[in-house]
């Protein structure tokens, strides 16, 4: 997806829809309404706001010591390796309470899933059956999505994880059938899965119903994972806290001063940003400690670590300097129209006509304009105008005239360039081209069209106001 192009297309589609909805017969009035709603400063839209962040820092070579299972074709981020170190049960290590607060697309699931799979593999080889981990999700859609991901990993690693099984137990009977994830309740009751995926309401029922009692026989739950931890606030947080204590009681886990016993609590959330201040960190740790009944310390928080722009795109390795002017970029076909149009844009920017996203990532990493855009944003959230105002001083001097005299055109051209950043993939060989080149986020707000006034007289033309 190329979000900058989608945002502009969405804006035009909404304006066209509203023009059709109101169906004003006076063409002058219709055009005035269109201009009023689409005005950058006083119209119905705010944004788009842009944030482009560098990739996450990759882990060093020592991450493998935390996993005895040889994960092929995967190299973790530094924060994932930090989570592995806390959550592994290999070599007699006791898993430690962990809060994973990295952003969207950071691999939070893999951060806890790989140590859990490794633990289940080791337990299975020792002949120990029963539930070993419970994953709680706030919505069935999230649980189903994760079931597919776990199934894919188990299938791809059949040689090492062939005995490990997961189970999806939600209110709706899953329509999808998986090779390695059970969905039939009778099967799970007869042969409990190693990993149980459910939601907190269903878990409440599983702890009460006699028919589900066999599910907990032989259970030695080592991990309890609560996804989207920020959703469990107030009374719902209290409900989940008591639910986890009931789960521990059913499987005989509680110990003195430790209501969950040796269960290791794990919480994930992209909303609980790792950049919060000291007061925010203290509050977060207190909430986690209260919910899980287990002490969470500052080192329990696993936050994200990103490459600085200077390290991601070193000045010494820039070999591509020039870039077409905004007029030249806008003269090209719309890159959203198809591969040929996208190829035209790629060729105009990099001089290479190649649709391979990894090749594009390698070329953009050597481009002065990429560095200028990244430095202008500096990981923050800015409008296109704010980005343009900074980036021409950071190396994109060829756009200075357009920025000063044709800002709308420059903003549209910038959106096309950012579309290439969205399409490109990381050229680092260790990632195998599976990860984004950079992380692009676009936020656009639209207010409801209500309480709009139109002045009729004494103005010579239609005037609209909120």
CSV table of C-alpha atoms in Angstrom, one decimal:
chain,number,residue,atom,x,y,z
A,1,UNK,CA,0.0,0.0,0.0
A,2,UNK,CA,1.2,3.5,-0.8
A,3,UNK,CA,-0.5,5.6,1.9
A,4,UNK,CA,0.4,9.1,0.6
A,5,UNK,CA,-1.3,8.3,-2.7
A,6,UNK,CA,-4.3,6.7,-1.0
A,7,UNK,CA,-4.8,9.7,1.3
A,8,UNK,CA,-5.0,12.1,-1.7
A,9,UNK,CA,-7.3,9.8,-3.6
A,10,UNK,CA,-9.6,9.4,-0.5
A,11,UNK,CA,-9.8,13.2,-0.2
A,12,UNK,CA,-10.9,13.6,-3.8
A,13,UNK,CA,-13.3,10.7,-3.6
A,14,UNK,CA,-15.0,12.2,-0.5
A,15,UNK,CA,-15.3,15.6,-2.1
A,16,UNK,CA,-16.8,14.1,-5.3
A,17,UNK,CA,-19.2,12.1,-3.2
A,18,UNK,CA,-20.4,15.2,-1.2
A,19,UNK,CA,-20.8,17.2,-4.4
A,20,UNK,CA,-23.0,14.4,-5.8
A,21,UNK,CA,-24.9,14.0,-2.5
A,22,UNK,CA,-26.0,17.6,-2.4
A,23,UNK,CA,-26.6,17.8,-6.1
A,24,UNK,CA,-26.6,21.6,-6.3
A,25,UNK,CA,-28.0,22.7,-9.7
A,26,UNK,CA,-26.2,26.0,-9.7
A,27,UNK,CA,-22.7,25.1,-11.0
A,28,UNK,CA,-21.1,28.2,-9.4
A,29,UNK,CA,-22.5,27.3,-6.0
A,30,UNK,CA,-21.4,23.7,-6.4
A,31,UNK,CA,-17.9,24.7,-7.2
A,32,UNK,CA,-17.8,27.1,-4.3
A,33,UNK,CA,-18.9,24.3,-1.9
A,34,UNK,CA,-16.2,22.0,-3.4
A,35,UNK,CA,-13.6,24.7,-2.8
A,36,UNK,CA,-14.8,25.4,0.7
A,37,UNK,CA,-14.8,21.7,1.8
A,38,UNK,CA,-11.4,21.1,0.1
A,39,UNK,CA,-9.6,24.2,1.4
A,40,UNK,CA,-6.3,23.2,3.1
A,41,UNK,CA,-6.8,25.5,6.1
A,42,UNK,CA,-10.5,26.0,6.6
A,43,UNK,CA,-12.1,23.0,4.9
A,44,UNK,CA,-13.3,19.6,6.2
A,45,UNK,CA,-9.8,17.9,6.1
A,46,UNK,CA,-6.8,18.2,8.4
A,47,UNK,CA,-3.6,16.7,7.1
A,48,UNK,CA,-2.4,14.4,5.7
A,49,UNK,CA,0.1,14.3,8.5
A,50,UNK,CA,3.2,12.3,7.6
A,51,UNK,CA,5.6,10.3,9.7
A,52,UNK,CA,8.5,8.3,8.2
A,53,UNK,CA,10.8,6.4,10.6
A,54,UNK,CA,14.0,4.5,10.1
A,55,UNK,CA,14.1,0.7,10.4
A,56,UNK,CA,14.5,-1.0,13.8
A,57,UNK,CA,18.0,-1.9,14.8
A,58,UNK,CA,18.9,-5.5,14.1
A,59,UNK,CA,20.1,-7.8,16.8
A,60,UNK,CA,23.7,-8.9,17.1
A,61,UNK,CA,24.9,-12.5,16.7
A,62,UNK,CA,24.3,-13.6,20.3
A,63,UNK,CA,20.5,-13.9,20.0
A,64,UNK,CA,20.7,-17.5,19.0
A,65,UNK,CA,21.8,-18.6,22.5
A,66,UNK,CA,18.3,-17.8,23.8
A,67,UNK,CA,16.6,-20.3,21.4
A,68,UNK,CA,17.7,-23.9,21.0
A,69,UNK,CA,15.3,-24.2,18.1
A,70,UNK,CA,17.2,-23.1,14.9
A,71,UNK,CA,15.0,-20.5,13.4
A,72,UNK,CA,15.8,-20.4,9.6
A,73,UNK,CA,15.4,-17.4,7.4
A,74,UNK,CA,14.8,-15.0,10.3
A,75,UNK,CA,17.0,-12.3,11.9
A,76,UNK,CA,15.4,-10.5,14.8
A,77,UNK,CA,15.4,-6.8,15.7
A,78,UNK,CA,17.3,-5.7,18.8
A,79,UNK,CA,14.1,-5.4,20.8
A,80,UNK,CA,13.0,-8.9,19.8
A,81,UNK,CA,16.3,-10.3,20.9
A,82,UNK,CA,15.9,-8.5,24.2
A,83,UNK,CA,12.4,-10.1,24.6
A,84,UNK,CA,14.0,-13.5,23.8
A,85,UNK,CA,16.5,-13.0,26.5
A,86,UNK,CA,13.8,-12.3,29.1
A,87,UNK,CA,11.3,-15.0,28.0
A,88,UNK,CA,13.4,-18.0,27.1
A,89,UNK,CA,13.2,-21.1,29.2
A,90,UNK,CA,16.3,-22.6,27.6
A,91,UNK,CA,19.4,-23.6,29.7
A,92,UNK,CA,17.4,-23.5,32.9
A,93,UNK,CA,16.5,-19.8,32.6
A,94,UNK,CA,13.3,-18.7,34.3
A,95,UNK,CA,11.1,-16.6,32.0
A,96,UNK,CA,10.7,-13.0,33.4
A,97,UNK,CA,7.6,-10.7,33.3
A,98,UNK,CA,7.8,-8.6,30.1
A,99,UNK,CA,6.0,-5.6,28.6
A,100,UNK,CA,6.5,-5.2,24.9
A,101,UNK,CA,5.7,-1.7,23.9
A,102,UNK,CA,7.2,-1.4,20.4
A,103,UNK,CA,5.3,0.2,17.5
A,104,UNK,CA,3.1,-1.2,14.8
A,105,UNK,CA,5.0,-3.5,12.4
A,106,UNK,CA,7.8,-4.2,14.9
A,107,UNK,CA,7.2,-7.9,15.3
A,108,UNK,CA,5.7,-7.9,18.8
A,109,UNK,CA,4.1,-11.3,18.2
A,110,UNK,CA,7.4,-12.9,17.3
A,111,UNK,CA,9.0,-11.3,20.4
A,112,UNK,CA,7.0,-13.7,22.6
A,113,UNK,CA,5.9,-16.4,20.2
A,114,UNK,CA,9.4,-17.8,19.4
A,115,UNK,CA,10.4,-18.4,23.0
A,116,UNK,CA,7.0,-19.9,23.7
A,117,UNK,CA,7.3,-22.3,20.7
A,118,UNK,CA,10.8,-23.2,21.8
A,119,UNK,CA,9.5,-24.0,25.3
A,120,UNK,CA,6.6,-26.1,23.9
A,121,UNK,CA,9.0,-28.0,21.6
A,122,UNK,CA,11.3,-28.9,24.5
A,123,UNK,CA,8.3,-30.0,26.7
A,124,UNK,CA,6.9,-32.1,23.9
A,125,UNK,CA,10.1,-33.8,23.4
A,126,UNK,CA,10.2,-34.6,27.1
A,127,UNK,CA,6.8,-36.2,26.7
A,128,UNK,CA,4.9,-33.5,28.6
A,129,UNK,CA,1.4,-32.7,27.2
A,130,UNK,CA,-1.2,-30.2,28.3
A,131,UNK,CA,-1.6,-26.5,27.9
A,132,UNK,CA,1.7,-24.6,28.3
A,133,UNK,CA,0.7,-21.1,27.2
A,134,UNK,CA,-2.5,-19.0,27.0
A,135,UNK,CA,-2.7,-16.1,24.6
A,136,UNK,CA,-5.6,-13.7,25.3
A,137,UNK,CA,-6.9,-11.3,22.6
A,138,UNK,CA,-9.5,-8.6,23.0
A,139,UNK,CA,-11.2,-9.5,19.7
A,140,UNK,CA,-11.9,-12.8,17.8
A,141,UNK,CA,-10.5,-11.2,14.6
A,142,UNK,CA,-7.1,-10.7,16.3
A,143,UNK,CA,-7.1,-14.3,17.6
A,144,UNK,CA,-8.0,-15.7,14.2
A,145,UNK,CA,-5.3,-13.6,12.6
A,146,UNK,CA,-2.7,-14.9,15.0
A,147,UNK,CA,-3.9,-18.5,14.6
A,148,UNK,CA,-3.0,-18.2,10.9
A,149,UNK,CA,0.4,-16.8,11.7
A,150,UNK,CA,1.2,-19.6,14.2
A,151,UNK,CA,-0.1,-22.2,11.8
A,152,UNK,CA,2.2,-20.9,9.0
A,153,UNK,CA,5.2,-21.0,11.3
A,154,UNK,CA,4.5,-24.5,12.5
A,155,UNK,CA,4.0,-25.8,8.9
A,156,UNK,CA,7.2,-24.1,7.7
A,157,UNK,CA,9.2,-25.6,10.6
A,158,UNK,CA,7.7,-29.1,10.6
A,159,UNK,CA,11.1,-30.7,11.2
A,160,UNK,CA,11.7,-28.9,14.5
A,161,UNK,CA,8.1,-28.1,15.6
A,162,UNK,CA,6.2,-31.0,14.2
A,163,UNK,CA,4.8,-32.1,17.6
A,164,UNK,CA,3.7,-28.6,18.8
A,165,UNK,CA,0.0,-27.8,18.4
A,166,UNK,CA,-2.1,-24.7,19.0
A,167,UNK,CA,-5.8,-24.4,19.6
A,168,UNK,CA,-8.2,-21.5,18.6
A,169,UNK,CA,-11.1,-21.5,21.1
A,170,UNK,CA,-13.4,-18.5,20.5
A,171,UNK,CA,-17.1,-17.8,20.7
A,172,UNK,CA,-17.6,-18.2,16.9
A,173,UNK,CA,-16.7,-21.6,15.6
A,174,UNK,CA,-13.8,-21.0,13.3
A,175,UNK,CA,-14.8,-21.5,9.6
A,176,UNK,CA,-11.1,-21.9,8.6
A,177,UNK,CA,-9.4,-25.3,9.1
A,178,UNK,CA,-5.7,-25.3,9.8
A,179,UNK,CA,-3.1,-28.0,9.6
A,180,UNK,CA,-1.5,-27.3,13.0
A,181,UNK,CA,-4.1,-25.2,14.8
A,182,UNK,CA,-7.1,-27.0,16.2
A,183,UNK,CA,-10.5,-25.4,16.0
A,184,UNK,CA,-12.8,-28.3,17.0
A,185,UNK,CA,-13.7,-28.0,20.6
A,186,UNK,CA,-14.1,-31.8,21.1
A,187,UNK,CA,-10.6,-32.3,19.8
A,188,UNK,CA,-9.1,-29.8,22.2
A,189,UNK,CA,-11.0,-31.3,25.1
A,190,UNK,CA,-9.7,-34.7,24.3
A,191,UNK,CA,-6.2,-33.6,23.4
A,192,UNK,CA,-5.4,-30.1,24.8
A,193,UNK,CA,-3.2,-27.9,22.6
A,194,UNK,CA,0.2,-26.6,23.8
A,195,UNK,CA,-0.9,-23.1,23.1
A,196,UNK,CA,-4.5,-21.9,23.6
A,197,UNK,CA,-5.7,-18.8,21.8
A,198,UNK,CA,-8.9,-17.2,23.1
A,199,UNK,CA,-10.4,-14.1,24.5
A,200,UNK,CA,-11.1,-13.2,28.1
A,201,UNK,CA,-14.9,-13.7,27.9
A,202,UNK,CA,-14.4,-17.2,26.5
A,203,UNK,CA,-11.7,-18.0,29.0
A,204,UNK,CA,-14.2,-17.1,31.7
A,205,UNK,CA,-16.6,-19.8,30.3
A,206,UNK,CA,-13.8,-22.3,29.9
A,207,UNK,CA,-13.0,-22.1,33.6
A,208,UNK,CA,-16.7,-22.8,34.5
A,209,UNK,CA,-18.1,-25.3,32.1
A,210,UNK,CA,-17.8,-29.0,33.1
A,211,UNK,CA,-17.4,-30.0,29.4
A,212,UNK,CA,-14.3,-27.9,29.2
A,213,UNK,CA,-12.7,-29.2,32.4
A,214,UNK,CA,-10.6,-31.8,30.5
A,215,UNK,CA,-8.9,-28.9,28.7
A,216,UNK,CA,-7.0,-28.1,31.9
A,217,UNK,CA,-5.9,-31.6,32.8
A,218,UNK,CA,-2.2,-31.9,32.9
A,219,UNK,CA,-1.8,-28.2,32.2
A,220,UNK,CA,1.5,-26.6,33.2
A,221,UNK,CA,1.0,-23.1,32.0
A,222,UNK,CA,4.3,-21.2,31.8
A,223,UNK,CA,3.2,-18.2,29.8
A,224,UNK,CA,0.1,-16.0,29.9
A,225,UNK,CA,0.2,-13.4,27.1
A,226,UNK,CA,-2.3,-10.4,27.1
A,227,UNK,CA,-2.3,-8.7,23.7
A,228,UNK,CA,-3.4,-5.1,23.3
A,229,UNK,CA,-2.9,-4.5,27.0
A,230,UNK,CA,-4.0,-0.9,26.8
A,231,UNK,CA,-7.6,-2.0,26.2
A,232,UNK,CA,-7.9,-3.5,29.7
A,233,UNK,CA,-8.4,-0.4,31.7
A,234,UNK,CA,-10.7,0.4,34.6
A,235,UNK,CA,-13.3,-2.2,35.5
A,236,UNK,CA,-12.3,-4.5,32.6
A,237,UNK,CA,-8.7,-4.5,33.8
A,238,UNK,CA,-10.0,-5.6,37.2
A,239,UNK,CA,-12.0,-8.4,35.5
A,240,UNK,CA,-9.0,-9.6,33.7
A,241,UNK,CA,-6.8,-9.5,36.8
A,242,UNK,CA,-9.4,-11.7,38.7
A,243,UNK,CA,-9.8,-14.0,35.6
A,244,UNK,CA,-6.0,-14.7,35.5
A,245,UNK,CA,-6.1,-15.6,39.2
A,246,UNK,CA,-8.9,-18.0,38.6
A,247,UNK,CA,-7.0,-19.6,35.8
A,248,UNK,CA,-4.0,-20.1,38.1
A,249,UNK,CA,-6.3,-21.6,40.8
A,250,UNK,CA,-7.9,-24.0,38.3
A,251,UNK,CA,-4.5,-25.4,37.2
A,252,UNK,CA,-3.0,-25.3,40.7
A,253,UNK,CA,-0.4,-22.7,40.1
A,254,UNK,CA,-0.8,-20.1,42.9
A,255,UNK,CA,2.1,-19.7,45.4
A,256,UNK,CA,2.5,-17.5,48.5
A,257,UNK,CA,2.6,-13.8,47.4
A,258,UNK,CA,2.5,-15.0,43.8
A,259,UNK,CA,-1.1,-15.5,42.6
A,260,UNK,CA,0.0,-16.7,39.2
A,261,UNK,CA,2.7,-18.9,40.6
A,262,UNK,CA,5.4,-19.5,38.0
A,263,UNK,CA,3.3,-18.4,35.1
A,264,UNK,CA,5.2,-15.7,33.3
A,265,UNK,CA,3.0,-12.7,32.4
A,266,UNK,CA,3.6,-11.0,29.0
A,267,UNK,CA,1.7,-7.9,27.8
A,268,UNK,CA,2.0,-6.2,24.4
A,269,UNK,CA,0.8,-2.9,23.1
A,270,UNK,CA,1.8,-0.5,20.4
A,271,UNK,CA,-0.2,2.3,22.1
A,272,UNK,CA,1.8,2.2,25.3
A,273,UNK,CA,4.7,4.0,23.7
A,274,UNK,CA,8.2,3.2,24.9
A,275,UNK,CA,9.1,6.9,24.8
A,276,UNK,CA,6.9,7.9,27.7
A,277,UNK,CA,8.3,9.9,30.6
A,278,UNK,CA,9.3,8.6,34.1
A,279,UNK,CA,5.9,9.2,35.5
A,280,UNK,CA,4.3,7.3,32.7
A,281,UNK,CA,6.7,4.4,33.1
A,282,UNK,CA,6.0,4.2,36.8
A,283,UNK,CA,2.2,4.2,36.2
A,284,UNK,CA,2.6,1.5,33.5
A,285,UNK,CA,4.6,-0.7,35.8
A,286,UNK,CA,2.1,-0.3,38.6
A,287,UNK,CA,-0.8,-1.2,36.5
A,288,UNK,CA,0.9,-4.3,35.1
A,289,UNK,CA,1.9,-5.3,38.6
A,290,UNK,CA,-1.6,-4.9,39.9
A,291,UNK,CA,-3.2,-6.8,37.0
A,292,UNK,CA,-0.8,-9.8,37.0
A,293,UNK,CA,0.0,-9.8,40.7
A,294,UNK,CA,3.7,-10.1,39.7
A,295,UNK,CA,6.3,-7.4,40.1
A,296,UNK,CA,7.2,-5.5,36.9
A,297,UNK,CA,10.4,-3.5,37.1
A,298,UNK,CA,11.8,-0.9,34.7
A,299,UNK,CA,13.8,-3.5,32.9
A,300,UNK,CA,10.6,-5.4,32.2
A,301,UNK,CA,9.7,-2.9,29.5
A,302,UNK,CA,11.0,-3.8,26.0
A,303,UNK,CA,10.9,-0.7,23.9
A,304,UNK,CA,11.9,-0.1,20.3
A,305,UNK,CA,15.4,1.0,19.1
A,306,UNK,CA,15.7,2.6,15.6
A,307,UNK,CA,18.7,3.4,13.5
A,308,UNK,CA,19.7,7.1,13.4
A,309,UNK,CA,19.2,8.7,9.9
A,310,UNK,CA,23.0,9.3,9.7
A,311,UNK,CA,23.6,5.5,10.2
A,312,UNK,CA,20.8,4.4,8.0
A,313,UNK,CA,21.8,6.6,5.1
A,314,UNK,CA,25.5,7.5,5.5
A,315,UNK,CA,26.5,10.7,3.7
A,316,UNK,CA,29.6,9.0,2.4
A,317,UNK,CA,27.6,6.4,0.6
A,318,UNK,CA,25.3,8.7,-1.3
A,319,UNK,CA,25.8,8.2,-5.1
A,320,UNK,CA,22.5,9.5,-6.4
A,321,UNK,CA,22.2,13.3,-6.1
A,322,UNK,CA,19.7,14.6,-8.7
A,323,UNK,CA,15.9,14.4,-8.6
A,324,UNK,CA,13.3,15.5,-11.2
A,325,UNK,CA,11.5,18.8,-10.4
A,326,UNK,CA,7.9,18.6,-9.0
A,327,UNK,CA,6.6,19.5,-12.5
A,328,UNK,CA,8.6,16.7,-14.1
A,329,UNK,CA,7.3,14.2,-11.5
A,330,UNK,CA,3.7,15.3,-11.9
A,331,UNK,CA,4.0,15.1,-15.7
A,332,UNK,CA,4.4,11.3,-15.3
A,333,UNK,CA,1.3,9.0,-15.2
A,334,UNK,CA,-0.3,8.5,-11.8
A,335,UNK,CA,1.8,5.7,-10.1
A,336,UNK,CA,-1.4,4.3,-8.6
A,337,UNK,CA,-2.6,3.4,-12.2
A,338,UNK,CA,-0.4,0.2,-12.5
A,339,UNK,CA,3.0,-1.3,-12.8
A,340,UNK,CA,4.0,0.6,-15.9
A,341,UNK,CA,3.2,4.0,-14.3
A,342,UNK,CA,5.1,2.9,-11.2
A,343,UNK,CA,8.1,1.9,-13.3
A,344,UNK,CA,8.1,5.4,-15.0
A,345,UNK,CA,8.3,7.0,-11.5
A,346,UNK,CA,11.0,4.6,-10.4
A,347,UNK,CA,13.1,5.3,-13.5
A,348,UNK,CA,12.7,9.0,-13.2
A,349,UNK,CA,13.9,9.0,-9.6
A,350,UNK,CA,16.6,6.3,-9.6
A,351,UNK,CA,17.5,6.0,-13.3
A,352,UNK,CA,16.9,2.3,-13.1
A,353,UNK,CA,13.7,0.7,-14.6
A,354,UNK,CA,13.3,-2.2,-12.2
A,355,UNK,CA,10.1,-3.1,-10.3
A,356,UNK,CA,11.9,-5.2,-7.7
A,357,UNK,CA,11.2,-3.6,-4.3
A,358,UNK,CA,14.6,-4.7,-2.9
A,359,UNK,CA,16.5,-3.2,-5.8
A,360,UNK,CA,14.5,0.0,-5.3
A,361,UNK,CA,15.4,0.0,-1.6
A,362,UNK,CA,19.0,-0.3,-2.3
A,363,UNK,CA,18.9,2.6,-4.8
A,364,UNK,CA,16.9,4.8,-2.5
A,365,UNK,CA,19.3,4.2,0.3
A,366,UNK,CA,22.0,5.9,-1.8
A,367,UNK,CA,19.8,8.8,-2.8
A,368,UNK,CA,20.4,12.3,-1.3
A,369,UNK,CA,16.7,13.1,-1.5
A,370,UNK,CA,15.8,10.1,0.7
A,371,UNK,CA,18.2,11.4,3.3
A,372,UNK,CA,16.8,15.0,3.0
A,373,UNK,CA,13.2,13.7,3.6
A,374,UNK,CA,14.2,11.5,6.5
A,375,UNK,CA,16.1,14.4,8.2
A,376,UNK,CA,13.2,16.8,7.6
A,377,UNK,CA,10.8,14.5,9.4
A,378,UNK,CA,13.3,13.4,12.1
A,379,UNK,CA,10.9,10.6,13.2
A,380,UNK,CA,8.2,13.2,14.1
A,381,UNK,CA,4.8,13.9,12.6
A,382,UNK,CA,4.6,16.8,10.2
A,383,UNK,CA,2.4,18.1,7.4
A,384,UNK,CA,3.7,18.1,3.8
A,385,UNK,CA,4.3,21.9,4.0
A,386,UNK,CA,6.4,21.5,7.1
A,387,UNK,CA,8.4,18.7,5.5
A,388,UNK,CA,9.0,20.7,2.3
A,389,UNK,CA,10.0,23.8,4.3
A,390,UNK,CA,12.8,21.8,6.0
A,391,UNK,CA,14.0,19.3,3.4
A,392,UNK,CA,15.2,21.7,0.7
A,393,UNK,CA,17.7,23.0,3.2
A,394,UNK,CA,18.7,19.4,4.1
A,395,UNK,CA,19.9,18.6,0.5
A,396,UNK,CA,16.9,19.0,-1.8
A,397,UNK,CA,17.9,22.4,-3.0
A,398,UNK,CA,16.6,21.7,-6.5
A,399,UNK,CA,13.0,21.9,-5.1
A,400,UNK,CA,13.5,25.3,-3.4
A,401,UNK,CA,11.8,27.3,-6.1
A,402,UNK,CA,8.8,25.0,-6.3
A,403,UNK,CA,8.5,25.0,-2.5
A,404,UNK,CA,8.4,28.8,-2.5
A,405,UNK,CA,6.0,29.4,-5.4
A,406,UNK,CA,4.1,26.1,-6.1
A,407,UNK,CA,3.7,24.5,-2.7
A,408,UNK,CA,0.6,22.4,-3.6
A,409,UNK,CA,2.5,20.9,-6.6
A,410,UNK,CA,5.5,20.3,-4.5
A,411,UNK,CA,3.4,18.5,-1.9
A,412,UNK,CA,1.8,16.3,-4.5
A,413,UNK,CA,5.3,15.4,-6.0
A,414,UNK,CA,6.5,14.6,-2.5
A,415,UNK,CA,3.6,12.3,-2.0
A,416,UNK,CA,4.7,10.4,-5.2
A,417,UNK,CA,8.3,10.1,-3.9
A,418,UNK,CA,7.1,8.8,-0.5
A,419,UNK,CA,5.0,6.2,-2.4
A,420,UNK,CA,8.3,4.8,-3.6
A,421,UNK,CA,9.6,4.7,0.0
A,422,UNK,CA,6.4,2.7,0.9
A,423,UNK,CA,6.9,0.3,-1.9
A,424,UNK,CA,10.6,-0.4,-1.4
A,425,UNK,CA,11.9,-3.2,0.8
A,426,UNK,CA,14.9,-3.4,3.1
A,427,UNK,CA,18.0,-4.3,1.0
A,428,UNK,CA,19.9,-5.8,3.9
A,429,UNK,CA,20.6,-9.4,3.0
A,430,UNK,CA,20.0,-10.6,6.5
A,431,UNK,CA,16.3,-9.6,6.3
A,432,UNK,CA,15.7,-11.4,3.0
A,433,UNK,CA,13.7,-8.6,1.5
A,434,UNK,CA,10.8,-9.3,3.8
A,435,UNK,CA,10.8,-6.1,5.8
A,436,UNK,CA,9.9,-2.5,4.9
A,437,UNK,CA,12.6,-0.1,3.7
A,438,UNK,CA,11.2,2.5,6.1
A,439,UNK,CA,8.0,2.8,8.1
A,440,UNK,CA,5.6,5.2,6.6
A,441,UNK,CA,2.5,6.4,8.4
A,442,UNK,CA,-0.1,8.8,7.0
A,443,UNK,CA,-2.9,10.3,9.2
A,444,UNK,CA,-5.7,12.3,7.6
A,445,UNK,CA,-8.7,13.7,9.5
A,446,UNK,CA,-12.1,14.6,8.1
A,447,UNK,CA,-14.8,16.4,10.0
A,448,UNK,CA,-18.5,15.7,9.5
A,449,UNK,CA,-20.3,18.1,7.1
A,450,UNK,CA,-22.8,19.6,9.5
A,451,UNK,CA,-23.8,23.1,10.5
A,452,UNK,CA,-22.6,24.6,7.2
A,453,UNK,CA,-24.1,28.0,6.5
A,454,UNK,CA,-24.4,29.6,3.1
A,455,UNK,CA,-24.7,33.4,2.7
A,456,UNK,CA,-27.0,34.5,-0.2
A,457,UNK,CA,-27.2,38.3,0.0
A,458,UNK,CA,-25.6,40.8,-0.3
A,459,UNK,CA,-22.5,38.8,-1.5
A,460,UNK,CA,-22.1,38.5,-5.3
A,461,UNK,CA,-21.1,34.9,-5.1
A,462,UNK,CA,-21.9,31.9,-2.8
A,463,UNK,CA,-20.1,32.0,0.5
A,464,UNK,CA,-19.9,29.1,2.9
A,465,UNK,CA,-19.0,29.1,6.6
A,466,UNK,CA,-18.9,26.5,9.4
